[in-house]
């Protein structure tokens, strides 16, 4: 391992090896982040048929929650059968036949990793990753000597990136 002489060498060495260590997960977060931008479209999604029995006599809202379909709207009702855009539900028997567009298995898992919540078992990984990314932000200022052109130019780019991020945040 490299010798750590001062704060600068510590930041550089840690930045380097933490970067190598996290390269895989950064790729996963990058791909899943791009997919999340297009979650309101059918990009890379395939239609999947479902035929299952669920709880009987569900309301429209409860049916959407049970089938995990946002914005489910019943278009018509004939007897005990409710018809919605993606399929049907018999409220007497609980029989639901519907289609859903879903990402392929691996991409779906990547997106779920990106959207993890505190109750998920993977949450500590997400927190570690966030802290590591913040470390990259801070440690990048130790990559170059503050007296060099590269450092001064880097600070200007940092300020520009921060301003653009703030503008996009408040649009």
XYZ file of N, CA and C in Angstrom:
513
model
N 0.848 -1.185 0.000
C 0.000 0.000 0.000
C 0.886 1.239 0.000
N 0.353 2.316 -0.521
C 1.107 3.569 -0.597
C 1.351 4.160 0.793
N 2.429 4.909 0.908
C 2.761 5.561 2.183
C 1.868 6.790 2.370
N 1.361 6.937 3.574
C 0.541 8.087 3.931
C 1.416 9.020 4.769
N 1.732 10.196 4.189
C 2.635 11.133 4.866
C 1.887 12.292 5.503
N 0.816 12.717 4.846
C 0.076 13.877 5.319
C -1.378 13.769 4.861
N -2.163 14.803 5.113
C -3.583 14.796 4.740
C -3.746 14.637 3.236
N -2.933 15.311 2.487
C -3.040 15.241 1.025
C -2.818 13.819 0.528
N -1.771 13.160 0.999
C -1.515 11.793 0.528
C -2.603 10.839 1.029
N -3.115 11.066 2.246
C -4.220 10.244 2.757
C -5.445 10.369 1.851
N -5.801 11.614 1.511
C -6.975 11.845 0.657
C -6.781 11.219 -0.719
N -5.614 11.392 -1.291
C -5.361 10.857 -2.629
C -5.424 9.325 -2.636
N -4.759 8.702 -1.684
C -4.716 7.228 -1.631
C -6.113 6.667 -1.334
N -6.787 7.252 -0.357
C -8.133 6.774 -0.009
C -9.090 6.989 -1.163
N -9.002 8.143 -1.814
C -9.839 8.446 -2.979
C -9.631 7.385 -4.065
N -8.382 7.066 -4.324
C -8.043 6.089 -5.371
C -8.639 4.717 -5.071
N -8.325 4.166 -3.897
C -8.743 2.798 -3.604
C -10.237 2.679 -3.297
N -10.805 3.701 -2.692
C -12.255 3.693 -2.494
C -12.957 3.768 -3.845
N -12.383 4.530 -4.767
C -12.926 4.607 -6.128
C -12.909 3.257 -6.827
N -11.798 2.550 -6.719
C -11.723 1.206 -7.315
C -12.736 0.270 -6.648
N -12.806 0.335 -5.325
C -13.710 -0.531 -4.574
C -15.173 -0.300 -4.966
N -15.541 0.959 -5.171
C -16.942 1.293 -5.454
C -17.276 1.387 -6.945
N -16.339 1.071 -7.812
C -16.585 1.210 -9.255
C -17.809 0.420 -9.714
N -17.966 -0.790 -9.222
C -19.106 -1.621 -9.630
C -20.435 -1.025 -9.206
N -20.526 -0.630 -7.948
C -21.799 -0.077 -7.474
C -22.083 1.283 -8.109
N -21.024 2.037 -8.432
C -21.253 3.308 -9.121
C -21.854 3.052 -10.506
N -21.411 2.008 -11.169
C -21.976 1.660 -12.472
C -23.445 1.272 -12.327
N -23.774 0.488 -11.291
C -25.164 0.085 -11.051
C -26.031 1.313 -10.776
N -25.564 2.206 -9.908
C -26.325 3.415 -9.592
C -26.461 4.314 -10.812
N -25.449 4.376 -11.635
C -25.521 5.206 -12.843
C -26.591 4.676 -13.797
N -26.569 3.372 -14.068
C -27.555 2.769 -14.979
C -28.960 2.891 -14.401
N -29.120 2.555 -13.117
C -30.457 2.614 -12.526
C -30.945 4.058 -12.430
N -30.060 5.001 -12.208
C -30.452 6.409 -12.184
C -30.971 6.863 -13.537
N -30.315 6.434 -14.595
C -30.774 6.762 -15.952
C -32.137 6.123 -16.203
N -32.303 4.866 -15.803
C -33.592 4.192 -15.981
C -34.701 4.897 -15.206
N -34.394 5.403 -14.014
C -35.400 6.096 -13.208
C -35.869 7.387 -13.861
N -35.013 8.015 -14.640
C -35.425 9.223 -15.356
C -36.563 8.883 -16.326
N -36.513 7.682 -16.885
C -37.506 7.260 -17.876
C -38.542 6.291 -17.304
N -38.749 6.300 -15.977
C -39.698 5.365 -15.356
C -41.137 5.627 -15.781
N -41.436 6.822 -16.270
C -42.793 7.130 -16.719
C -43.031 6.721 -18.176
N -42.035 6.098 -18.791
C -42.171 5.606 -20.164
C -42.075 4.079 -20.154
N -42.143 3.493 -21.313
C -42.028 2.035 -21.437
C -40.631 1.610 -21.889
N -39.637 2.484 -21.711
C -38.279 2.188 -22.125
C -37.792 0.874 -21.518
N -37.419 -0.066 -22.366
C -36.889 -1.387 -22.009
C -37.876 -2.294 -21.262
N -39.124 -1.865 -21.113
C -40.107 -2.664 -20.379
C -40.767 -3.674 -21.303
N -41.102 -4.815 -20.721
C -41.806 -5.867 -21.464
C -43.137 -6.127 -20.778
N -44.139 -6.457 -21.576
C -45.460 -6.726 -21.027
C -45.506 -8.119 -20.406
N -46.063 -8.195 -19.200
C -46.162 -9.464 -18.494
C -47.610 -9.689 -18.085
N -48.118 -10.917 -18.331
C -49.507 -11.276 -18.011
C -49.594 -11.831 -16.601
N -50.614 -11.410 -15.866
C -50.862 -11.936 -14.526
C -52.275 -12.489 -14.457
N -52.408 -13.591 -13.754
C -53.710 -14.207 -13.500
C -53.642 -14.738 -12.072
N -54.211 -13.976 -11.132
C -54.105 -14.412 -9.748
C -55.371 -14.080 -8.969
N -55.489 -14.729 -7.840
C -56.631 -14.506 -6.957
C -56.169 -13.662 -5.775
N -56.890 -12.582 -5.541
C -56.572 -11.673 -4.440
C -57.814 -11.526 -3.550
N -57.753 -10.644 -2.597
C -58.861 -10.393 -1.681
C -60.117 -9.982 -2.455
N -61.272 -10.402 -1.975
C -62.542 -10.053 -2.629
C -63.031 -8.678 -2.162
N -63.963 -8.130 -2.935
C -64.655 -6.868 -2.629
C -63.717 -5.690 -2.337
N -62.678 -5.558 -3.133
C -61.754 -4.437 -2.954
C -62.298 -3.184 -3.641
N -62.047 -2.033 -3.029
C -62.390 -0.765 -3.670
C -61.388 -0.502 -4.784
N -61.666 0.507 -5.586
C -60.769 0.864 -6.693
C -59.376 1.193 -6.169
N -59.313 1.979 -5.109
C -58.029 2.378 -4.524
C -57.291 1.175 -3.952
N -58.010 0.313 -3.226
C -57.401 -0.876 -2.626
C -56.934 -1.850 -3.703
N -57.694 -1.938 -4.794
C -57.302 -2.816 -5.903
C -55.992 -2.344 -6.515
N -55.866 -1.037 -6.747
C -54.622 -0.483 -7.290
C -53.446 -0.772 -6.380
N -53.665 -0.649 -5.075
C -52.594 -0.916 -4.107
C -52.234 -2.399 -4.099
N -53.232 -3.264 -4.126
C -53.012 -4.714 -4.100
C -52.255 -5.189 -5.343
N -52.608 -4.625 -6.502
C -51.957 -5.016 -7.763
C -50.681 -4.208 -8.026
N -50.377 -3.264 -7.132
C -49.207 -2.386 -7.258
C -49.236 -1.630 -8.584
N -50.383 -0.991 -8.827
C -50.577 -0.209 -10.044
C -50.997 1.200 -9.653
N -50.121 2.154 -9.912
C -50.453 3.546 -9.612
C -51.458 4.063 -10.622
N -52.398 4.851 -10.153
C -53.368 5.484 -11.043
C -54.371 4.534 -11.677
N -54.618 3.389 -11.058
C -55.591 2.442 -11.602
C -56.976 3.073 -11.571
N -57.661 3.047 -12.702
C -59.014 3.598 -12.793
C -59.947 2.557 -13.389
N -61.030 2.313 -12.695
C -62.042 1.381 -13.204
C -62.825 2.117 -14.291
N -62.872 1.527 -15.500
C -63.549 2.157 -16.624
C -65.027 1.806 -16.658
N -65.340 0.552 -16.286
C -66.751 0.141 -16.233
C -66.889 -1.065 -15.316
N -68.121 -1.313 -14.902
C -68.425 -2.446 -14.038
C -69.607 -3.195 -14.628
N -69.473 -4.503 -14.769
C -70.570 -5.366 -15.229
C -70.772 -6.443 -14.188
N -71.821 -6.313 -13.399
C -72.055 -7.262 -12.310
C -70.978 -7.097 -11.254
N -70.219 -8.166 -11.025
C -69.142 -8.092 -10.022
C -67.770 -7.887 -10.665
N -67.743 -7.783 -11.990
C -66.462 -7.634 -12.709
C -66.164 -6.164 -12.969
N -64.993 -5.747 -12.516
C -64.517 -4.383 -12.747
C -63.519 -4.425 -13.895
N -63.695 -3.539 -14.852
C -62.800 -3.458 -16.009
C -61.927 -2.212 -15.875
N -60.651 -2.393 -16.007
C -59.718 -1.276 -16.013
C -58.801 -1.441 -17.206
N -58.047 -0.399 -17.527
C -57.233 -0.370 -18.742
C -56.356 -1.610 -18.916
N -55.764 -2.086 -17.810
C -54.809 -3.181 -17.904
C -55.439 -4.570 -17.736
N -56.723 -4.645 -17.375
C -57.315 -5.962 -17.190
C -58.658 -5.933 -16.484
N -58.946 -7.036 -15.777
C -60.237 -7.164 -15.087
C -60.036 -7.708 -13.682
N -61.065 -7.467 -12.843
C -61.067 -7.970 -11.467
C -62.503 -8.344 -11.108
N -62.691 -9.588 -10.698
C -64.005 -10.043 -10.240
C -64.040 -9.878 -8.728
N -64.829 -8.921 -8.258
C -64.848 -8.615 -6.825
C -65.503 -9.725 -6.001
N -66.292 -10.591 -6.627
C -66.936 -11.687 -5.891
C -65.958 -12.839 -5.637
N -65.133 -13.150 -6.646
C -64.203 -14.280 -6.514
C -62.772 -13.844 -6.184
N -62.462 -12.582 -6.424
C -61.103 -12.086 -6.199
C -60.161 -12.393 -7.347
N -60.698 -12.900 -8.454
C -59.885 -13.263 -9.620
C -59.486 -12.004 -10.394
N -58.191 -11.809 -10.558
C -57.679 -10.649 -11.295
C -56.845 -11.130 -12.473
N -57.165 -10.613 -13.648
C -56.394 -10.892 -14.866
C -55.973 -9.536 -15.415
N -54.663 -9.352 -15.526
C -54.180 -8.053 -15.967
C -52.781 -8.175 -16.558
N -52.358 -7.113 -17.225
C -51.006 -7.047 -17.782
C -50.295 -5.849 -17.167
N -49.004 -5.995 -17.030
C -48.151 -4.920 -16.520
C -46.892 -4.863 -17.368
N -46.389 -3.662 -17.559
C -45.110 -3.508 -18.251
C -44.040 -3.377 -17.181
N -43.038 -4.263 -17.259
C -41.981 -4.297 -16.248
C -40.612 -4.366 -16.902
N -39.639 -3.874 -16.165
C -38.258 -3.979 -16.623
C -37.795 -5.433 -16.523
N -36.822 -5.840 -17.326
C -36.243 -7.179 -17.161
C -35.710 -7.344 -15.737
N -35.619 -8.576 -15.271
C -35.303 -8.912 -13.884
C -34.097 -8.147 -13.327
N -32.964 -8.202 -14.026
C -31.733 -7.579 -13.523
C -31.896 -6.066 -13.428
N -32.471 -5.442 -14.451
C -32.669 -3.990 -14.425
C -33.648 -3.594 -13.323
N -34.672 -4.404 -13.112
C -35.635 -4.131 -12.041
C -34.954 -4.176 -10.674
N -34.083 -5.153 -10.472
C -33.339 -5.250 -9.200
C -32.426 -4.041 -9.010
N -31.802 -3.576 -10.092
C -30.930 -2.410 -10.012
C -31.723 -1.171 -9.599
N -32.894 -0.996 -10.191
C -33.735 0.160 -9.861
C -34.205 0.082 -8.412
N -34.564 -1.119 -7.957
C -34.994 -1.267 -6.560
C -33.854 -0.965 -5.595
N -32.624 -1.286 -5.967
C -31.470 -0.945 -5.148
C -31.349 0.574 -5.046
N -31.533 1.247 -6.158
C -31.413 2.703 -6.203
C -32.502 3.373 -5.359
N -33.684 2.756 -5.296
C -34.811 3.343 -4.579
C -34.962 2.798 -3.158
N -33.907 2.239 -2.587
C -34.027 1.609 -1.269
C -34.456 2.615 -0.207
N -35.152 2.096 0.814
C -35.633 2.910 1.932
C -34.970 2.426 3.211
N -35.142 3.181 4.281
C -34.481 2.846 5.547
C -34.895 1.481 6.080
N -36.088 1.009 5.746
C -36.553 -0.289 6.237
C -35.988 -1.472 5.439
N -35.382 -1.206 4.301
C -34.833 -2.272 3.461
C -33.519 -2.799 4.030
N -33.254 -4.101 3.869
C -31.989 -4.653 4.384
C -30.752 -4.086 3.686
N -30.920 -3.532 2.512
C -29.799 -2.990 1.749
C -29.510 -1.522 2.102
N -30.322 -0.930 2.979
C -30.190 0.489 3.343
C -28.780 0.864 3.819
N -28.116 0.064 4.657
C -26.760 0.452 5.075
C -25.793 0.610 3.897
N -25.951 -0.217 2.860
C -25.107 -0.072 1.679
C -25.357 1.275 1.006
N -26.612 1.658 0.900
C -26.948 2.942 0.280
C -26.375 4.110 1.080
N -26.446 4.025 2.405
C -25.886 5.084 3.255
C -24.370 5.130 3.089
N -23.718 3.962 3.110
C -22.269 3.908 2.907
C -21.892 4.509 1.560
N -22.647 4.179 0.538
C -22.372 4.689 -0.801
C -22.519 6.207 -0.832
N -23.567 6.736 -0.209
C -23.758 8.187 -0.156
C -22.616 8.884 0.559
N -22.178 8.319 1.682
C -21.050 8.891 2.432
C -19.773 8.829 1.598
N -19.572 7.705 0.896
C -18.385 7.555 0.055
C -18.397 8.581 -1.085
N -19.558 8.801 -1.683
C -19.635 9.815 -2.743
C -19.323 11.204 -2.194
N -19.821 11.495 -0.993
C -19.514 12.784 -0.388
C -18.019 12.899 -0.096
N -17.399 11.790 0.329
C -15.948 11.789 0.524
C -15.234 12.103 -0.788
N -15.716 11.548 -1.916
C -15.106 11.842 -3.210
C -15.162 13.330 -3.511
N -16.291 13.954 -3.189
C -16.433 15.396 -3.416
C -15.360 16.148 -2.635
N -15.230 15.835 -1.364
C -14.274 16.539 -0.499
C -12.827 16.200 -0.887
N -12.538 14.919 -1.050
C -11.154 14.512 -1.308
C -10.639 14.958 -2.667
N -11.549 15.238 -3.611
C -11.087 15.682 -4.932
C -10.305 16.992 -4.847
N -10.529 17.779 -3.801
C -9.796 19.037 -3.649
C -8.359 18.820 -3.165
N -8.007 17.585 -2.819
C -6.638 17.267 -2.431
C -5.880 16.573 -3.570
N -6.476 16.478 -4.748
C -5.834 15.801 -5.866
C -4.724 16.654 -6.481
N -4.886 17.965 -6.401
C -3.902 18.869 -6.999
C -3.451 19.889 -5.965
N -2.261 20.370 -6.136
C -1.729 21.422 -5.283
C -2.568 22.687 -5.502
N -3.007 23.347 -4.427
C -3.867 24.534 -4.569
C -3.253 25.679 -5.369
N -1.954 25.657 -5.574
C -1.293 26.746 -6.306
C -1.276 26.504 -7.823
N -1.701 25.312 -8.266
C -1.619 24.978 -9.693
C -2.828 25.496 -10.464
N -2.639 25.602 -11.792
C -3.730 26.004 -12.688
C -4.867 24.985 -12.646
N -4.500 23.716 -12.601
C -5.508 22.650 -12.599
C -6.443 22.788 -11.401
N -5.902 23.100 -10.239
C -6.721 23.261 -9.039
C -7.640 24.473 -9.176
N -7.074 25.597 -9.606
C -7.871 26.825 -9.735
C -8.985 26.644 -10.774
N -8.669 25.967 -11.870
C -9.680 25.676 -12.891
C -10.733 24.721 -12.323
N -10.293 23.754 -11.529
C -11.219 22.803 -10.903
C -12.202 23.489 -9.973
N -11.729 24.479 -9.220
C -12.620 25.237 -8.327
C -13.666 25.998 -9.144
N -13.251 26.569 -10.277
C -14.198 27.285 -11.146
C -15.261 26.322 -11.691
N -14.836 25.136 -12.102
C -15.786 24.141 -12.592
C -16.728 23.694 -11.464
N -16.195 23.564 -10.256
C -17.019 23.190 -9.109
C -18.099 24.236 -8.860
N -17.718 25.493 -8.881
C -18.678 26.581 -8.665
C -19.733 26.584 -9.777
N -19.287 26.408 -11.030
C -20.228 26.363 -12.158
C -21.202 25.185 -12.000
N -20.685 24.041 -11.619
C -21.547 22.864 -11.428
C -22.543 23.069 -10.308
N -22.112 23.693 -9.234
C -22.991 23.976 -8.105
C -24.099 24.949 -8.508
N -23.730 25.999 -9.242
C -24.725 26.984 -9.696
C -25.742 26.328 -10.625
N -25.271 25.541 -11.592
C -26.189 24.863 -12.521
C -27.099 23.901 -11.764
N -26.564 23.180 -10.783
C -27.385 22.264 -9.990
C -28.474 23.014 -9.227
N -28.112 24.138 -8.637
C -29.095 24.930 -7.894
C -30.174 25.489 -8.823
N -29.768 25.947 -10.005
C -30.746 26.460 -10.968
C -31.705 25.341 -11.359
N -31.183 24.163 -11.699
C -32.034 23.034 -12.092
C -32.931 22.568 -10.949
N -32.442 22.673 -9.732
C -33.197 22.268 -8.557
C -34.427 23.131 -8.361
N -34.305 24.426 -8.672
C -35.406 25.349 -8.416
C -36.238 25.692 -9.646
N -36.001 25.048 -10.757
C -36.824 25.283 -11.970
C -38.129 24.559 -11.820
